[in-house]
Amino acid sequence: MTTDCLFCTLYREGDHVAVTDGFVAIRDINPQAPTHLLVLPERHVDSFREIGEFPPEEAKRMLDFVADVAAREGLTDYRVVVNVGPSAGQTVFHLHWHVIGGWS
Ligand code: 5GP
Ligand code: ZN
């Protein structure tokens, strides 16, 4: 946990759409599509570059949760996006998975 990290704070006290052990989903404050969720791990790493810091079982559960969240929202077709680094559009430096869909 990093005290000055927005997503560490939202992990603890945000409005969660879905929760599982070590992961939550929230709605993006500035949605880019009818459905735009963010999946956040409790474990703070700055970006996807540090994915190796997750034990394999935890990384697998994170990806399963991304898929579960999409299914729970009724999404069949959707995008899963991770921006890595500022030049790629990353603005919050706590790993998160965008789940974007709901066009029809
Ligand atoms: P990034 O640009 O780092 O890939 O994604 C960060 C995302 O976090 C953006 O889509 C942005 O709209 C969202 N975001 C920024 N601040 C907040 C906030 O306070 N609450 C929520 N729910 N989303 C936020
Ligand atoms: Zn954090």
PDB file of C-alpha atoms and ligand atoms in Angstrom:
ATOM      1  CA  MET A   1       0.000   0.000   0.000  1.00  0.00           C
ATOM      2  CA  THR A   2       1.280   3.434  -0.974  1.00  0.00           C
ATOM      3  CA  THR A   3      -0.368   6.279   0.909  1.00  0.00           C
ATOM      4  CA  ASP A   4      -0.095   8.882  -1.852  1.00  0.00           C
ATOM      5  CA  CYS A   5      -1.404   6.606  -4.598  1.00  0.00           C
ATOM      6  CA  LEU A   6      -4.906   7.342  -5.933  1.00  0.00           C
ATOM      7  CA  PHE A   7      -5.662   3.720  -6.774  1.00  0.00           C
ATOM      8  CA  CYS A   8      -4.357   2.409  -3.428  1.00  0.00           C
ATOM      9  CA  THR A   9      -6.852   4.839  -1.874  1.00  0.00           C
ATOM     10  CA  LEU A  10      -9.689   3.769  -4.207  1.00  0.00           C
ATOM     11  CA  TYR A  11      -8.858   0.120  -3.481  1.00  0.00           C
ATOM     12  CA  ARG A  12      -9.475   0.777   0.205  1.00  0.00           C
ATOM     13  CA  GLU A  13     -12.414   3.170   0.049  1.00  0.00           C
ATOM     14  CA  GLY A  14     -13.719   3.440  -3.512  1.00  0.00           C
ATOM     15  CA  ASP A  15     -17.106   2.534  -4.939  1.00  0.00           C
ATOM     16  CA  HIS A  16     -16.453  -1.046  -6.032  1.00  0.00           C
ATOM     17  CA  VAL A  17     -18.461  -2.697  -8.808  1.00  0.00           C
ATOM     18  CA  ALA A  18     -16.970  -6.109  -8.038  1.00  0.00           C
ATOM     19  CA  VAL A  19     -14.621  -7.456  -5.403  1.00  0.00           C
ATOM     20  CA  THR A  20     -12.550 -10.576  -4.976  1.00  0.00           C
ATOM     21  CA  ASP A  21      -9.638 -11.403  -2.720  1.00  0.00           C
ATOM     22  CA  GLY A  22      -6.869  -8.934  -3.661  1.00  0.00           C
ATOM     23  CA  PHE A  23      -8.670  -7.231  -6.567  1.00  0.00           C
ATOM     24  CA  VAL A  24     -11.510  -4.780  -7.134  1.00  0.00           C
ATOM     25  CA  ALA A  25     -13.261  -3.256 -10.139  1.00  0.00           C
ATOM     26  CA  ILE A  26     -14.375   0.371 -10.268  1.00  0.00           C
ATOM     27  CA  ARG A  27     -16.068   2.493 -12.938  1.00  0.00           C
ATOM     28  CA  ASP A  28     -13.753   4.840 -14.776  1.00  0.00           C
ATOM     29  CA  ILE A  29     -14.518   8.460 -13.883  1.00  0.00           C
ATOM     30  CA  ASN A  30     -14.141   9.450 -17.547  1.00  0.00           C
ATOM     31  CA  PRO A  31     -15.609   6.537 -19.515  1.00  0.00           C
ATOM     32  CA  GLN A  32     -14.487   6.042 -23.105  1.00  0.00           C
ATOM     33  CA  ALA A  33     -17.422   3.739 -23.940  1.00  0.00           C
ATOM     34  CA  PRO A  34     -20.859   2.843 -22.442  1.00  0.00           C
ATOM     35  CA  THR A  35     -19.074   0.443 -20.085  1.00  0.00           C
ATOM     36  CA  HIS A  36     -15.595   1.354 -18.876  1.00  0.00           C
ATOM     37  CA  LEU A  37     -14.259  -0.410 -15.803  1.00  0.00           C
ATOM     38  CA  LEU A  38     -10.857  -0.520 -14.172  1.00  0.00           C
ATOM     39  CA  VAL A  39      -9.550  -3.615 -12.411  1.00  0.00           C
ATOM     40  CA  LEU A  40      -7.083  -2.788  -9.643  1.00  0.00           C
ATOM     41  CA  PRO A  41      -4.902  -5.162  -7.652  1.00  0.00           C
ATOM     42  CA  GLU A  42      -4.415  -4.514  -3.952  1.00  0.00           C
ATOM     43  CA  ARG A  43      -0.692  -5.088  -4.505  1.00  0.00           C
ATOM     44  CA  HIS A  44       0.847  -1.770  -5.587  1.00  0.00           C
ATOM     45  CA  VAL A  45       3.125  -1.949  -8.590  1.00  0.00           C
ATOM     46  CA  ASP A  46       3.684   1.125 -10.725  1.00  0.00           C
ATOM     47  CA  SER A  47       2.845  -0.503 -14.026  1.00  0.00           C
ATOM     48  CA  PHE A  48       2.536  -3.687 -16.062  1.00  0.00           C
ATOM     49  CA  ARG A  49       6.332  -3.642 -16.344  1.00  0.00           C
ATOM     50  CA  GLU A  50       6.373  -5.044 -12.802  1.00  0.00           C
ATOM     51  CA  ILE A  51       3.962  -7.922 -13.569  1.00  0.00           C
ATOM     52  CA  GLY A  52       6.744 -10.296 -12.500  1.00  0.00           C
ATOM     53  CA  GLU A  53       6.259  -9.146  -8.886  1.00  0.00           C
ATOM     54  CA  PHE A  54       2.944 -11.059  -8.823  1.00  0.00           C
ATOM     55  CA  PRO A  55       3.162 -14.712  -7.875  1.00  0.00           C
ATOM     56  CA  PRO A  56       1.881 -16.747 -10.845  1.00  0.00           C
ATOM     57  CA  GLU A  57      -1.272 -17.861  -9.016  1.00  0.00           C
ATOM     58  CA  GLU A  58      -2.104 -14.226  -8.193  1.00  0.00           C
ATOM     59  CA  ALA A  59      -1.494 -13.088 -11.780  1.00  0.00           C
ATOM     60  CA  LYS A  60      -3.806 -15.841 -13.021  1.00  0.00           C
ATOM     61  CA  ARG A  61      -6.517 -14.833 -10.546  1.00  0.00           C
ATOM     62  CA  MET A  62      -6.178 -11.214 -11.676  1.00  0.00           C
ATOM     63  CA  LEU A  63      -6.778 -12.165 -15.313  1.00  0.00           C
ATOM     64  CA  ASP A  64      -9.670 -14.440 -14.353  1.00  0.00           C
ATOM     65  CA  PHE A  65     -11.201 -11.518 -12.443  1.00  0.00           C
ATOM     66  CA  VAL A  66     -10.849  -9.241 -15.489  1.00  0.00           C
ATOM     67  CA  ALA A  67     -12.815 -11.812 -17.506  1.00  0.00           C
ATOM     68  CA  ASP A  68     -15.389 -12.268 -14.703  1.00  0.00           C
ATOM     69  CA  VAL A  69     -15.969  -8.524 -14.437  1.00  0.00           C
ATOM     70  CA  ALA A  70     -16.600  -8.269 -18.181  1.00  0.00           C
ATOM     71  CA  ALA A  71     -19.023 -11.203 -18.028  1.00  0.00           C
ATOM     72  CA  ARG A  72     -20.865  -9.773 -15.015  1.00  0.00           C
ATOM     73  CA  GLU A  73     -21.351  -6.521 -16.922  1.00  0.00           C
ATOM     74  CA  GLY A  74     -22.896  -8.536 -19.759  1.00  0.00           C
ATOM     75  CA  LEU A  75     -20.047  -7.805 -22.148  1.00  0.00           C
ATOM     76  CA  THR A  76     -19.371 -10.349 -24.869  1.00  0.00           C
ATOM     77  CA  ASP A  77     -17.175  -8.160 -27.073  1.00  0.00           C
ATOM     78  CA  TYR A  78     -14.835  -5.811 -25.259  1.00  0.00           C
ATOM     79  CA  ARG A  79     -11.324  -4.456 -25.035  1.00  0.00           C
ATOM     80  CA  VAL A  80      -8.829  -5.107 -22.259  1.00  0.00           C
ATOM     81  CA  VAL A  81      -6.213  -2.354 -22.268  1.00  0.00           C
ATOM     82  CA  VAL A  82      -3.172  -1.671 -20.142  1.00  0.00           C
ATOM     83  CA  ASN A  83      -1.286   1.533 -20.849  1.00  0.00           C
ATOM     84  CA  VAL A  84       2.373   1.170 -19.917  1.00  0.00           C
ATOM     85  CA  GLY A  85       4.250   4.424 -19.418  1.00  0.00           C
ATOM     86  CA  PRO A  86       3.290   8.062 -20.022  1.00  0.00           C
ATOM     87  CA  SER A  87       3.985   8.004 -23.761  1.00  0.00           C
ATOM     88  CA  ALA A  88       1.465   5.159 -24.064  1.00  0.00           C
ATOM     89  CA  GLY A  89      -1.170   7.116 -22.110  1.00  0.00           C
ATOM     90  CA  GLN A  90      -0.594   5.882 -18.564  1.00  0.00           C
ATOM     91  CA  THR A  91      -1.619   8.600 -16.121  1.00  0.00           C
ATOM     92  CA  VAL A  92      -2.081   6.648 -12.869  1.00  0.00           C
ATOM     93  CA  PHE A  93       0.979   4.707 -11.760  1.00  0.00           C
ATOM     94  CA  HIS A  94      -0.695   1.753 -10.076  1.00  0.00           C
ATOM     95  CA  LEU A  95      -1.264  -1.206 -12.389  1.00  0.00           C
ATOM     96  CA  HIS A  96      -4.815  -1.303 -13.737  1.00  0.00           C
ATOM     97  CA  TRP A  97      -6.694  -3.071 -16.501  1.00  0.00           C
ATOM     98  CA  HIS A  98      -9.221  -1.120 -18.548  1.00  0.00           C
ATOM     99  CA  VAL A  99     -12.282  -3.190 -19.520  1.00  0.00           C
ATOM    100  CA  ILE A 100     -14.087  -1.266 -22.248  1.00  0.00           C
ATOM    101  CA  GLY A 101     -17.235  -2.217 -24.145  1.00  0.00           C
ATOM    102  CA  GLY A 102     -20.999  -2.046 -24.313  1.00  0.00           C
ATOM    103  CA  TRP A 103     -21.310  -0.492 -27.763  1.00  0.00           C
ATOM    104  CA  SER A 104     -24.314  -2.620 -28.742  1.00  0.00           C
TER     105      SER A 104
HETATM  106  P1  5GP B   1      -4.443   5.366 -17.498  1.00  0.00           P
HETATM  107  O1  5GP B   1      -4.533   6.660 -18.263  1.00  0.00           O
HETATM  108  O2  5GP B   1      -3.400   5.460 -16.410  1.00  0.00           O
HETATM  109  O3  5GP B   1      -4.308   4.152 -18.357  1.00  0.00           O
HETATM  110  O4  5GP B   1      -5.849   5.174 -16.789  1.00  0.00           O
HETATM  111  C1  5GP B   1      -6.222   5.895 -15.657  1.00  0.00           C
HETATM  112  C2  5GP B   1      -7.719   5.960 -15.682  1.00  0.00           C
HETATM  113  O5  5GP B   1      -8.151   6.336 -14.397  1.00  0.00           O
HETATM  114  C3  5GP B   1      -8.279   6.998 -16.661  1.00  0.00           C
HETATM  115  O6  5GP B   1      -9.118   6.347 -17.611  1.00  0.00           O
HETATM  116  C4  5GP B   1      -9.041   7.964 -15.772  1.00  0.00           C
HETATM  117  O7  5GP B   1     -10.246   8.408 -16.359  1.00  0.00           O
HETATM  118  C5  5GP B   1      -9.291   7.148 -14.518  1.00  0.00           C
HETATM  119  N1  5GP B   1      -9.364   7.924 -13.295  1.00  0.00           N
HETATM  120  C6  5GP B   1      -8.562   8.957 -12.927  1.00  0.00           C
HETATM  121  N2  5GP B   1      -8.914   9.420 -11.708  1.00  0.00           N
HETATM  122  C7  5GP B   1      -9.953   8.647 -11.297  1.00  0.00           C
HETATM  123  C8  5GP B   1     -10.758   8.661 -10.107  1.00  0.00           C
HETATM  124  O8  5GP B   1     -10.574   9.445  -9.173  1.00  0.00           O
HETATM  125  N3  5GP B   1     -11.753   7.739 -10.029  1.00  0.00           N
HETATM  126  C9  5GP B   1     -11.981   6.846 -11.053  1.00  0.00           C
HETATM  127  N4  5GP B   1     -12.988   5.985 -10.877  1.00  0.00           N
HETATM  128  N5  5GP B   1     -11.254   6.815 -12.185  1.00  0.00           N
HETATM  129  C10 5GP B   1     -10.250   7.706 -12.303  1.00  0.00           C
HETATM  130 ZN    ZN B   2      -1.109   2.174  -5.505  1.00  0.00          ZN
END
